[in-house]
Amino acid sequence: MSDMVERTLTALPGLFLQNQLGGPATSRAPFSSRLGGLIRGVTALSSKHEEEKLIQQELSSLKVTVAAPMTTLKMMKECMVRLIYCEMLGYDASFGYIHAIKLAQQGNLLEKRVGYLAVSLFLHENHELLLLLVNTVVKDLQSTNLVEVCMALTVVSQIFPREMIPAVLPLIEDKLQHSKEIIRRKAVLALYKFYLIAPNQVQHIHTKFRKALCDRDVGVMAASLHIYLRMIKENPSGYKDLTGSFVTILKQVVGGKLPVDFNYHSVPAPWLQIQLLRILGLLGKDDRRTSELMYDVLDESLRRAELNHNVTYAILFECVHTIYSIYPKSELLEKAVKCIGKFVLSPKINLKYLGLKALTYVIQQDPSLALQHQITIIECLDHPDPIIKREVK
Amino acid sequence: MMRFMLLFSRQGKLRLQKWYLATSDKEWKTMVVLAHKPKMCSFLEWRDLKVVCKRYASLYFCCAIEGQDNELITLELIHRYVELLDKYFGSTCELDIIFNFEKVSFILDEVLMGGDVQDTSGKSVLKAIKQADLLQEEVESPHSVLGEMGLA
């Protein structure tokens, strides 16, 4: 297996070189380098008018190719990539939309992947063509080939017509119990998407989300947090009983109990920590008893974040925000203010900006704590950066 | 939640775009001008969103986030994405991104789903992409590849 990877990786630079050696976009050039030729063609032009001419020419030729019965799926895939490029530059390639759907439907794995990508980029939620995608998604969700299942789940998380959710909901719910964690994770994210566009359609499966939260795979658990964050925002009191679980998970993350791959520059799962801190902030607001459950882990997070890296500062910032959102505890508030000091006094502009932002939370809670930074605040009023000045006011 | 991510060159040529919330008004070009000041804050305000910009060689990565999102972690997210691209392409340069923007899109989809970060390990993101890529090599005998990977 690993030597197949070796072979692919060594072949990759060769493939890129092939693209770069291709000539201008003429019919004599090998098909695969047409994209390369097009991009180079556009880059070489100096005026918008010339670019428009070249792209329109390209679009006309593509229009003919996609409609021709002789065009193979492989050729269609190459055309699709060029269509995506043209649309990205701002030109209309709507004649290609239906072919994107067909490509996702009929293509082999790689062609299907490009087809799905094209659909997610071209169409929007209310587009009438989107309904045509549903059958393909249903078929792929039931495929024995797990890569196809993954692709279908990915596209569902990106774009799906709200009216057709019932058609795929049972299939996706089923995937929540799949043996492969990547499928479970993508299923959770698809359900998250459904929650965002039609929350009442996923009401009945809240218990399944709880199962995802306790999943043995960290990725699946992390995915379920997206849904929880939203649900807790709408209705914090409904989830107070889960506070203990969230605190435990955060303790484990901060304590370095996760697999090492989740580390980012030696910091354990920073995005996960931030999600959890936000959730705790919402749960602990104006609620003394719930907040008391969190003080320890927040203290721990403040202490652990000692490395001098942007990511650590990001976590510290979120931690401070949480401390100031929940029921106040004086020692924690003071420790947090000391932390903010590091931000505001930092020569790095980004940190100063965040420090000032954090101070606004402090002032709302207890203006006297902010006094120690008064001088720095006043200095910032004269700062050359307008964003900093605005924050100070 | 992230609203969109754009990659563009110093001259303002768009290299990649990913919109997480349908926006009819795509006047992002004003941001190109703002993003050009190197010593200023990496965070800009645009409409009702915050835009986090980071420059890598000749490419600007811009992410628009909502009011309550953490700017600093978004900056790190951009960096994490660039690190993954680097691992995948083996020392990325702008050309790799330009000529393989669909692959770059696939990688972005594994890292960000619907505007939110999937905090999966870097290893599993690359594994997911490579598995799909390998299928390109072994198109003659797909079953053996999938069988070996335990996926069929």
PDB file of N, CA and C in Angstrom, chain A residues 256-338:
ATOM      1  N   GLY A 256      -3.904  16.853  27.130  1.00  0.00           N
ATOM      2  CA  GLY A 256      -3.102  16.144  26.131  1.00  0.00           C
ATOM      3  C   GLY A 256      -3.458  14.675  25.948  1.00  0.00           C
ATOM      4  N   LYS A 257      -4.745  14.326  26.215  1.00  0.00           N
ATOM      5  CA  LYS A 257      -5.107  12.909  26.124  1.00  0.00           C
ATOM      6  C   LYS A 257      -5.499  12.471  24.716  1.00  0.00           C
ATOM      7  N   LEU A 258      -5.567  13.405  23.784  1.00  0.00           N
ATOM      8  CA  LEU A 258      -5.975  13.034  22.432  1.00  0.00           C
ATOM      9  C   LEU A 258      -4.796  12.465  21.656  1.00  0.00           C
ATOM     10  N   PRO A 259      -5.088  11.716  20.577  1.00  0.00           N
ATOM     11  CA  PRO A 259      -3.986  11.242  19.743  1.00  0.00           C
ATOM     12  C   PRO A 259      -3.167  12.409  19.222  1.00  0.00           C
ATOM     13  N   VAL A 260      -1.881  12.160  19.046  1.00  0.00           N
ATOM     14  CA  VAL A 260      -0.948  13.224  18.688  1.00  0.00           C
ATOM     15  C   VAL A 260      -1.263  13.896  17.350  1.00  0.00           C
ATOM     16  N   ASP A 261      -1.955  13.194  16.436  1.00  0.00           N
ATOM     17  CA  ASP A 261      -2.243  13.843  15.142  1.00  0.00           C
ATOM     18  C   ASP A 261      -3.137  15.036  15.267  1.00  0.00           C
ATOM     19  N   PHE A 262      -3.866  15.142  16.385  1.00  0.00           N
ATOM     20  CA  PHE A 262      -4.758  16.286  16.521  1.00  0.00           C
ATOM     21  C   PHE A 262      -4.030  17.520  17.018  1.00  0.00           C
ATOM     22  N   ASN A 263      -2.753  17.375  17.252  1.00  0.00           N
ATOM     23  CA  ASN A 263      -1.988  18.545  17.697  1.00  0.00           C
ATOM     24  C   ASN A 263      -1.687  19.453  16.538  1.00  0.00           C
ATOM     25  N   TYR A 264      -1.717  20.722  16.794  1.00  0.00           N
ATOM     26  CA  TYR A 264      -1.350  21.700  15.791  1.00  0.00           C
ATOM     27  C   TYR A 264      -0.233  22.517  16.421  1.00  0.00           C
ATOM     28  N   HIS A 265       1.004  22.332  15.941  1.00  0.00           N
ATOM     29  CA  HIS A 265       2.141  23.022  16.524  1.00  0.00           C
ATOM     30  C   HIS A 265       2.180  22.824  18.036  1.00  0.00           C
ATOM     31  N   SER A 266       2.138  21.582  18.442  1.00  0.00           N
ATOM     32  CA  SER A 266       2.180  21.165  19.848  1.00  0.00           C
ATOM     33  C   SER A 266       1.012  21.620  20.713  1.00  0.00           C
ATOM     34  N   VAL A 267       0.012  22.225  20.117  1.00  0.00           N
ATOM     35  CA  VAL A 267      -1.153  22.608  20.915  1.00  0.00           C
ATOM     36  C   VAL A 267      -2.244  21.589  20.615  1.00  0.00           C
ATOM     37  N   PRO A 268      -2.816  20.967  21.641  1.00  0.00           N
ATOM     38  CA  PRO A 268      -3.816  19.937  21.350  1.00  0.00           C
ATOM     39  C   PRO A 268      -5.128  20.510  20.807  1.00  0.00           C
ATOM     40  N   ALA A 269      -5.512  20.007  19.636  1.00  0.00           N
ATOM     41  CA  ALA A 269      -6.795  20.328  19.003  1.00  0.00           C
ATOM     42  C   ALA A 269      -7.333  21.728  19.332  1.00  0.00           C
ATOM     43  N   PRO A 270      -6.687  22.782  18.839  1.00  0.00           N
ATOM     44  CA  PRO A 270      -7.128  24.134  19.209  1.00  0.00           C
ATOM     45  C   PRO A 270      -8.544  24.467  18.794  1.00  0.00           C
ATOM     46  N   TRP A 271      -8.973  24.014  17.588  1.00  0.00           N
ATOM     47  CA  TRP A 271     -10.317  24.373  17.157  1.00  0.00           C
ATOM     48  C   TRP A 271     -11.357  23.715  18.046  1.00  0.00           C
ATOM     49  N   LEU A 272     -11.027  22.511  18.479  1.00  0.00           N
ATOM     50  CA  LEU A 272     -11.923  21.787  19.367  1.00  0.00           C
ATOM     51  C   LEU A 272     -12.032  22.511  20.704  1.00  0.00           C
ATOM     52  N   GLN A 273     -10.896  22.972  21.211  1.00  0.00           N
ATOM     53  CA  GLN A 273     -10.901  23.698  22.488  1.00  0.00           C
ATOM     54  C   GLN A 273     -11.779  24.934  22.380  1.00  0.00           C
ATOM     55  N   ILE A 274     -11.650  25.630  21.280  1.00  0.00           N
ATOM     56  CA  ILE A 274     -12.408  26.868  21.109  1.00  0.00           C
ATOM     57  C   ILE A 274     -13.902  26.582  21.028  1.00  0.00           C
ATOM     58  N   GLN A 275     -14.283  25.531  20.315  1.00  0.00           N
ATOM     59  CA  GLN A 275     -15.706  25.156  20.242  1.00  0.00           C
ATOM     60  C   GLN A 275     -16.230  24.891  21.638  1.00  0.00           C
ATOM     61  N   LEU A 276     -15.469  24.103  22.403  1.00  0.00           N
ATOM     62  CA  LEU A 276     -15.910  23.742  23.743  1.00  0.00           C
ATOM     63  C   LEU A 276     -16.006  24.965  24.627  1.00  0.00           C
ATOM     64  N   LEU A 277     -15.036  25.866  24.521  1.00  0.00           N
ATOM     65  CA  LEU A 277     -15.074  27.080  25.340  1.00  0.00           C
ATOM     66  C   LEU A 277     -16.313  27.902  25.017  1.00  0.00           C
ATOM     67  N   ARG A 278     -16.664  27.962  23.744  1.00  0.00           N
ATOM     68  CA  ARG A 278     -17.854  28.735  23.355  1.00  0.00           C
ATOM     69  C   ARG A 278     -19.118  28.108  23.929  1.00  0.00           C
ATOM     70  N   ILE A 279     -19.167  26.768  23.837  1.00  0.00           N
ATOM     71  CA  ILE A 279     -20.344  26.066  24.352  1.00  0.00           C
ATOM     72  C   ILE A 279     -20.467  26.308  25.856  1.00  0.00           C
ATOM     73  N   LEU A 280     -19.347  26.196  26.561  1.00  0.00           N
ATOM     74  CA  LEU A 280     -19.382  26.401  28.009  1.00  0.00           C
ATOM     75  C   LEU A 280     -19.803  27.829  28.352  1.00  0.00           C
ATOM     76  N   GLY A 281     -19.332  28.772  27.541  1.00  0.00           N
ATOM     77  CA  GLY A 281     -19.702  30.173  27.768  1.00  0.00           C
ATOM     78  C   GLY A 281     -21.208  30.366  27.686  1.00  0.00           C
ATOM     79  N   LEU A 282     -21.834  29.678  26.726  1.00  0.00           N
ATOM     80  CA  LEU A 282     -23.284  29.813  26.566  1.00  0.00           C
ATOM     81  C   LEU A 282     -24.029  29.124  27.698  1.00  0.00           C
ATOM     82  N   LEU A 283     -23.514  27.982  28.134  1.00  0.00           N
ATOM     83  CA  LEU A 283     -24.198  27.226  29.173  1.00  0.00           C
ATOM     84  C   LEU A 283     -24.089  27.901  30.534  1.00  0.00           C
ATOM     85  N   GLY A 284     -22.939  28.559  30.774  1.00  0.00           N
ATOM     86  CA  GLY A 284     -22.721  29.101  32.112  1.00  0.00           C
ATOM     87  C   GLY A 284     -23.286  30.487  32.340  1.00  0.00           C
ATOM     88  N   LYS A 285     -23.813  31.102  31.282  1.00  0.00           N
ATOM     89  CA  LYS A 285     -24.268  32.484  31.390  1.00  0.00           C
ATOM     90  C   LYS A 285     -25.379  32.631  32.416  1.00  0.00           C
ATOM     91  N   ASP A 286     -25.188  33.567  33.364  1.00  0.00           N
ATOM     92  CA  ASP A 286     -26.205  33.843  34.392  1.00  0.00           C
ATOM     93  C   ASP A 286     -26.624  32.626  35.193  1.00  0.00           C
ATOM     94  N   ASP A 287     -25.797  31.639  35.244  1.00  0.00           N
ATOM     95  CA  ASP A 287     -26.183  30.424  35.955  1.00  0.00           C
ATOM     96  C   ASP A 287     -25.022  29.993  36.847  1.00  0.00           C
ATOM     97  N   ARG A 288     -25.172  30.262  38.130  1.00  0.00           N
ATOM     98  CA  ARG A 288     -24.053  30.047  39.050  1.00  0.00           C
ATOM     99  C   ARG A 288     -23.667  28.587  39.167  1.00  0.00           C
ATOM    100  N   ARG A 289     -24.705  27.754  39.294  1.00  0.00           N
ATOM    101  CA  ARG A 289     -24.419  26.332  39.536  1.00  0.00           C
ATOM    102  C   ARG A 289     -23.674  25.716  38.365  1.00  0.00           C
ATOM    103  N   THR A 290     -24.135  25.987  37.153  1.00  0.00           N
ATOM    104  CA  THR A 290     -23.483  25.434  35.964  1.00  0.00           C
ATOM    105  C   THR A 290     -22.074  26.005  35.829  1.00  0.00           C
ATOM    106  N   SER A 291     -21.935  27.301  36.103  1.00  0.00           N
ATOM    107  CA  SER A 291     -20.619  27.915  35.975  1.00  0.00           C
ATOM    108  C   SER A 291     -19.619  27.288  36.923  1.00  0.00           C
ATOM    109  N   GLU A 292     -20.099  26.930  38.101  1.00  0.00           N
ATOM    110  CA  GLU A 292     -19.165  26.356  39.078  1.00  0.00           C
ATOM    111  C   GLU A 292     -18.498  25.093  38.567  1.00  0.00           C
ATOM    112  N   LEU A 293     -19.203  24.373  37.696  1.00  0.00           N
ATOM    113  CA  LEU A 293     -18.635  23.142  37.154  1.00  0.00           C
ATOM    114  C   LEU A 293     -17.435  23.434  36.249  1.00  0.00           C
ATOM    115  N   MET A 294     -17.369  24.667  35.779  1.00  0.00           N
ATOM    116  CA  MET A 294     -16.370  24.964  34.751  1.00  0.00           C
ATOM    117  C   MET A 294     -15.123  25.658  35.263  1.00  0.00           C
ATOM    118  N   TYR A 295     -15.196  26.222  36.452  1.00  0.00           N
ATOM    119  CA  TYR A 295     -14.084  27.074  36.883  1.00  0.00           C
ATOM    120  C   TYR A 295     -12.728  26.368  36.819  1.00  0.00           C
ATOM    121  N   ASP A 296     -12.720  25.099  37.255  1.00  0.00           N
ATOM    122  CA  ASP A 296     -11.439  24.373  37.252  1.00  0.00           C
ATOM    123  C   ASP A 296     -10.820  24.265  35.881  1.00  0.00           C
ATOM    124  N   VAL A 297     -11.640  23.823  34.937  1.00  0.00           N
ATOM    125  CA  VAL A 297     -11.073  23.578  33.608  1.00  0.00           C
ATOM    126  C   VAL A 297     -10.666  24.892  32.938  1.00  0.00           C
ATOM    127  N   LEU A 298     -11.380  25.977  33.255  1.00  0.00           N
ATOM    128  CA  LEU A 298     -11.009  27.270  32.677  1.00  0.00           C
ATOM    129  C   LEU A 298      -9.683  27.746  33.248  1.00  0.00           C
ATOM    130  N   ASP A 299      -9.527  27.496  34.531  1.00  0.00           N
ATOM    131  CA  ASP A 299      -8.276  27.861  35.196  1.00  0.00           C
ATOM    132  C   ASP A 299      -7.122  27.090  34.562  1.00  0.00           C
ATOM    133  N   GLU A 300      -7.369  25.806  34.363  1.00  0.00           N
ATOM    134  CA  GLU A 300      -6.374  24.929  33.758  1.00  0.00           C
ATOM    135  C   GLU A 300      -6.012  25.428  32.359  1.00  0.00           C
ATOM    136  N   SER A 301      -7.022  25.795  31.580  1.00  0.00           N
ATOM    137  CA  SER A 301      -6.762  26.275  30.217  1.00  0.00           C
ATOM    138  C   SER A 301      -5.914  27.534  30.234  1.00  0.00           C
ATOM    139  N   LEU A 302      -6.198  28.419  31.187  1.00  0.00           N
ATOM    140  CA  LEU A 302      -5.412  29.655  31.265  1.00  0.00           C
ATOM    141  C   LEU A 302      -3.964  29.337  31.587  1.00  0.00           C
ATOM    142  N   ARG A 303      -3.792  28.362  32.467  1.00  0.00           N
ATOM    143  CA  ARG A 303      -2.416  28.026  32.867  1.00  0.00           C
ATOM    144  C   ARG A 303      -1.650  27.331  31.761  1.00  0.00           C
ATOM    145  N   ARG A 304      -2.326  26.382  31.100  1.00  0.00           N
ATOM    146  CA  ARG A 304      -1.634  25.565  30.110  1.00  0.00           C
ATOM    147  C   ARG A 304      -1.187  26.339  28.897  1.00  0.00           C
ATOM    148  N   ALA A 305      -1.914  27.382  28.584  1.00  0.00           N
ATOM    149  CA  ALA A 305      -1.603  28.106  27.356  1.00  0.00           C
ATOM    150  C   ALA A 305      -0.414  29.018  27.584  1.00  0.00           C
ATOM    151  N   GLU A 306       0.765  28.427  27.627  1.00  0.00           N
ATOM    152  CA  GLU A 306       1.950  29.237  27.906  1.00  0.00           C
ATOM    153  C   GLU A 306       2.838  29.472  26.701  1.00  0.00           C
ATOM    154  N   LEU A 307       2.687  28.639  25.679  1.00  0.00           N
ATOM    155  CA  LEU A 307       3.568  28.788  24.521  1.00  0.00           C
ATOM    156  C   LEU A 307       3.311  30.097  23.815  1.00  0.00           C
ATOM    157  N   ASN A 308       4.364  30.616  23.247  1.00  0.00           N
ATOM    158  CA  ASN A 308       4.243  31.902  22.595  1.00  0.00           C
ATOM    159  C   ASN A 308       3.877  31.754  21.120  1.00  0.00           C
ATOM    160  N   HIS A 309       2.682  31.307  20.876  1.00  0.00           N
ATOM    161  CA  HIS A 309       2.275  31.059  19.494  1.00  0.00           C
ATOM    162  C   HIS A 309       0.890  31.644  19.289  1.00  0.00           C
ATOM    163  N   ASN A 310       0.623  32.080  18.095  1.00  0.00           N
ATOM    164  CA  ASN A 310      -0.692  32.666  17.774  1.00  0.00           C
ATOM    165  C   ASN A 310      -1.853  31.802  18.204  1.00  0.00           C
ATOM    166  N   VAL A 311      -1.712  30.514  18.010  1.00  0.00           N
ATOM    167  CA  VAL A 311      -2.795  29.596  18.333  1.00  0.00           C
ATOM    168  C   VAL A 311      -3.104  29.628  19.828  1.00  0.00           C
ATOM    169  N   THR A 312      -2.042  29.671  20.638  1.00  0.00           N
ATOM    170  CA  THR A 312      -2.241  29.744  22.090  1.00  0.00           C
ATOM    171  C   THR A 312      -2.982  31.021  22.445  1.00  0.00           C
ATOM    172  N   TYR A 313      -2.608  32.104  21.797  1.00  0.00           N
ATOM    173  CA  TYR A 313      -3.282  33.368  22.069  1.00  0.00           C
ATOM    174  C   TYR A 313      -4.743  33.300  21.666  1.00  0.00           C
ATOM    175  N   ALA A 314      -4.994  32.587  20.564  1.00  0.00           N
ATOM    176  CA  ALA A 314      -6.378  32.445  20.111  1.00  0.00           C
ATOM    177  C   ALA A 314      -7.205  31.739  21.180  1.00  0.00           C
ATOM    178  N   ILE A 315      -6.632  30.675  21.739  1.00  0.00           N
ATOM    179  CA  ILE A 315      -7.348  29.932  22.772  1.00  0.00           C
ATOM    180  C   ILE A 315      -7.517  30.787  24.024  1.00  0.00           C
ATOM    181  N   LEU A 316      -6.451  31.507  24.388  1.00  0.00           N
ATOM    182  CA  LEU A 316      -6.528  32.368  25.568  1.00  0.00           C
ATOM    183  C   LEU A 316      -7.636  33.397  25.414  1.00  0.00           C
ATOM    184  N   PHE A 317      -7.717  33.971  24.229  1.00  0.00           N
ATOM    185  CA  PHE A 317      -8.729  34.983  23.976  1.00  0.00           C
ATOM    186  C   PHE A 317     -10.119  34.415  24.197  1.00  0.00           C
ATOM    187  N   GLU A 318     -10.335  33.225  23.641  1.00  0.00           N
ATOM    188  CA  GLU A 318     -11.638  32.588  23.771  1.00  0.00           C
ATOM    189  C   GLU A 318     -11.921  32.260  25.232  1.00  0.00           C
ATOM    190  N   CYS A 319     -10.873  31.840  25.932  1.00  0.00           N
ATOM    191  CA  CYS A 319     -10.997  31.495  27.345  1.00  0.00           C
ATOM    192  C   CYS A 319     -11.435  32.725  28.140  1.00  0.00           C
ATOM    193  N   VAL A 320     -10.777  33.828  27.878  1.00  0.00           N
ATOM    194  CA  VAL A 320     -11.105  35.078  28.564  1.00  0.00           C
ATOM    195  C   VAL A 320     -12.555  35.467  28.270  1.00  0.00           C
ATOM    196  N   HIS A 321     -12.949  35.325  27.026  1.00  0.00           N
ATOM    197  CA  HIS A 321     -14.314  35.656  26.642  1.00  0.00           C
ATOM    198  C   HIS A 321     -15.308  34.802  27.417  1.00  0.00           C
ATOM    199  N   THR A 322     -15.000  33.514  27.540  1.00  0.00           N
ATOM    200  CA  THR A 322     -15.882  32.609  28.273  1.00  0.00           C
ATOM    201  C   THR A 322     -15.947  33.011  29.742  1.00  0.00           C
ATOM    202  N   ILE A 323     -14.781  33.280  30.324  1.00  0.00           N
ATOM    203  CA  ILE A 323     -14.749  33.655  31.739  1.00  0.00           C
ATOM    204  C   ILE A 323     -15.625  34.866  32.001  1.00  0.00           C
ATOM    205  N   TYR A 324     -15.600  35.806  31.063  1.00  0.00           N
ATOM    206  CA  TYR A 324     -16.406  36.996  31.259  1.00  0.00           C
ATOM    207  C   TYR A 324     -17.858  36.825  30.879  1.00  0.00           C
ATOM    208  N   SER A 325     -18.210  35.695  30.227  1.00  0.00           N
ATOM    209  CA  SER A 325     -19.622  35.492  29.866  1.00  0.00           C
ATOM    210  C   SER A 325     -20.371  34.770  30.960  1.00  0.00           C
ATOM    211  N   ILE A 326     -19.659  33.912  31.688  1.00  0.00           N
ATOM    212  CA  ILE A 326     -20.382  33.077  32.672  1.00  0.00           C
ATOM    213  C   ILE A 326     -20.497  33.811  34.008  1.00  0.00           C
ATOM    214  N   TYR A 327     -21.059  33.142  34.954  1.00  0.00           N
ATOM    215  CA  TYR A 327     -21.237  33.722  36.274  1.00  0.00           C
ATOM    216  C   TYR A 327     -19.856  34.048  36.853  1.00  0.00           C
ATOM    217  N   PRO A 328     -19.629  35.278  37.282  1.00  0.00           N
ATOM    218  CA  PRO A 328     -18.264  35.691  37.620  1.00  0.00           C
ATOM    219  C   PRO A 328     -17.661  35.024  38.864  1.00  0.00           C
ATOM    220  N   LYS A 329     -16.373  34.791  38.758  1.00  0.00           N
ATOM    221  CA  LYS A 329     -15.617  34.321  39.924  1.00  0.00           C
ATOM    222  C   LYS A 329     -14.378  35.192  39.983  1.00  0.00           C
ATOM    223  N   SER A 330     -14.187  35.858  41.101  1.00  0.00           N
ATOM    224  CA  SER A 330     -13.179  36.932  41.121  1.00  0.00           C
ATOM    225  C   SER A 330     -11.761  36.501  40.798  1.00  0.00           C
ATOM    226  N   GLU A 331     -11.301  35.319  41.312  1.00  0.00           N
ATOM    227  CA  GLU A 331      -9.898  34.963  41.010  1.00  0.00           C
ATOM    228  C   GLU A 331      -9.711  34.749  39.520  1.00  0.00           C
ATOM    229  N   LEU A 332     -10.701  34.111  38.921  1.00  0.00           N
ATOM    230  CA  LEU A 332     -10.596  33.848  37.491  1.00  0.00           C
ATOM    231  C   LEU A 332     -10.580  35.148  36.699  1.00  0.00           C
ATOM    232  N   LEU A 333     -11.432  36.081  37.116  1.00  0.00           N
ATOM    233  CA  LEU A 333     -11.511  37.359  36.407  1.00  0.00           C
ATOM    234  C   LEU A 333     -10.167  38.074  36.468  1.00  0.00           C
ATOM    235  N   GLU A 334      -9.539  38.034  37.621  1.00  0.00           N
ATOM    236  CA  GLU A 334      -8.247  38.712  37.742  1.00  0.00           C
ATOM    237  C   GLU A 334      -7.177  38.043  36.907  1.00  0.00           C
ATOM    238  N   LYS A 335      -7.167  36.726  36.918  1.00  0.00           N
ATOM    239  CA  LYS A 335      -6.166  36.009  36.113  1.00  0.00           C
ATOM    240  C   LYS A 335      -6.367  36.339  34.648  1.00  0.00           C
ATOM    241  N   ALA A 336      -7.638  36.432  34.275  1.00  0.00           N
ATOM    242  CA  ALA A 336      -7.940  36.729  32.878  1.00  0.00           C
ATOM    243  C   ALA A 336      -7.439  38.112  32.493  1.00  0.00           C
ATOM    244  N   VAL A 337      -7.613  39.070  33.387  1.00  0.00           N
ATOM    245  CA  VAL A 337      -7.153  40.428  33.079  1.00  0.00           C
ATOM    246  C   VAL A 337      -5.638  40.453  32.904  1.00  0.00           C
ATOM    247  N   LYS A 338      -4.950  39.669  33.718  1.00  0.00           N
ATOM    248  CA  LYS A 338      -3.472  39.611  33.575  1.00  0.00           C
ATOM    249  C   LYS A 338      -3.132  39.092  32.193  1.00  0.00           C
TER     250      LYS A 338
END
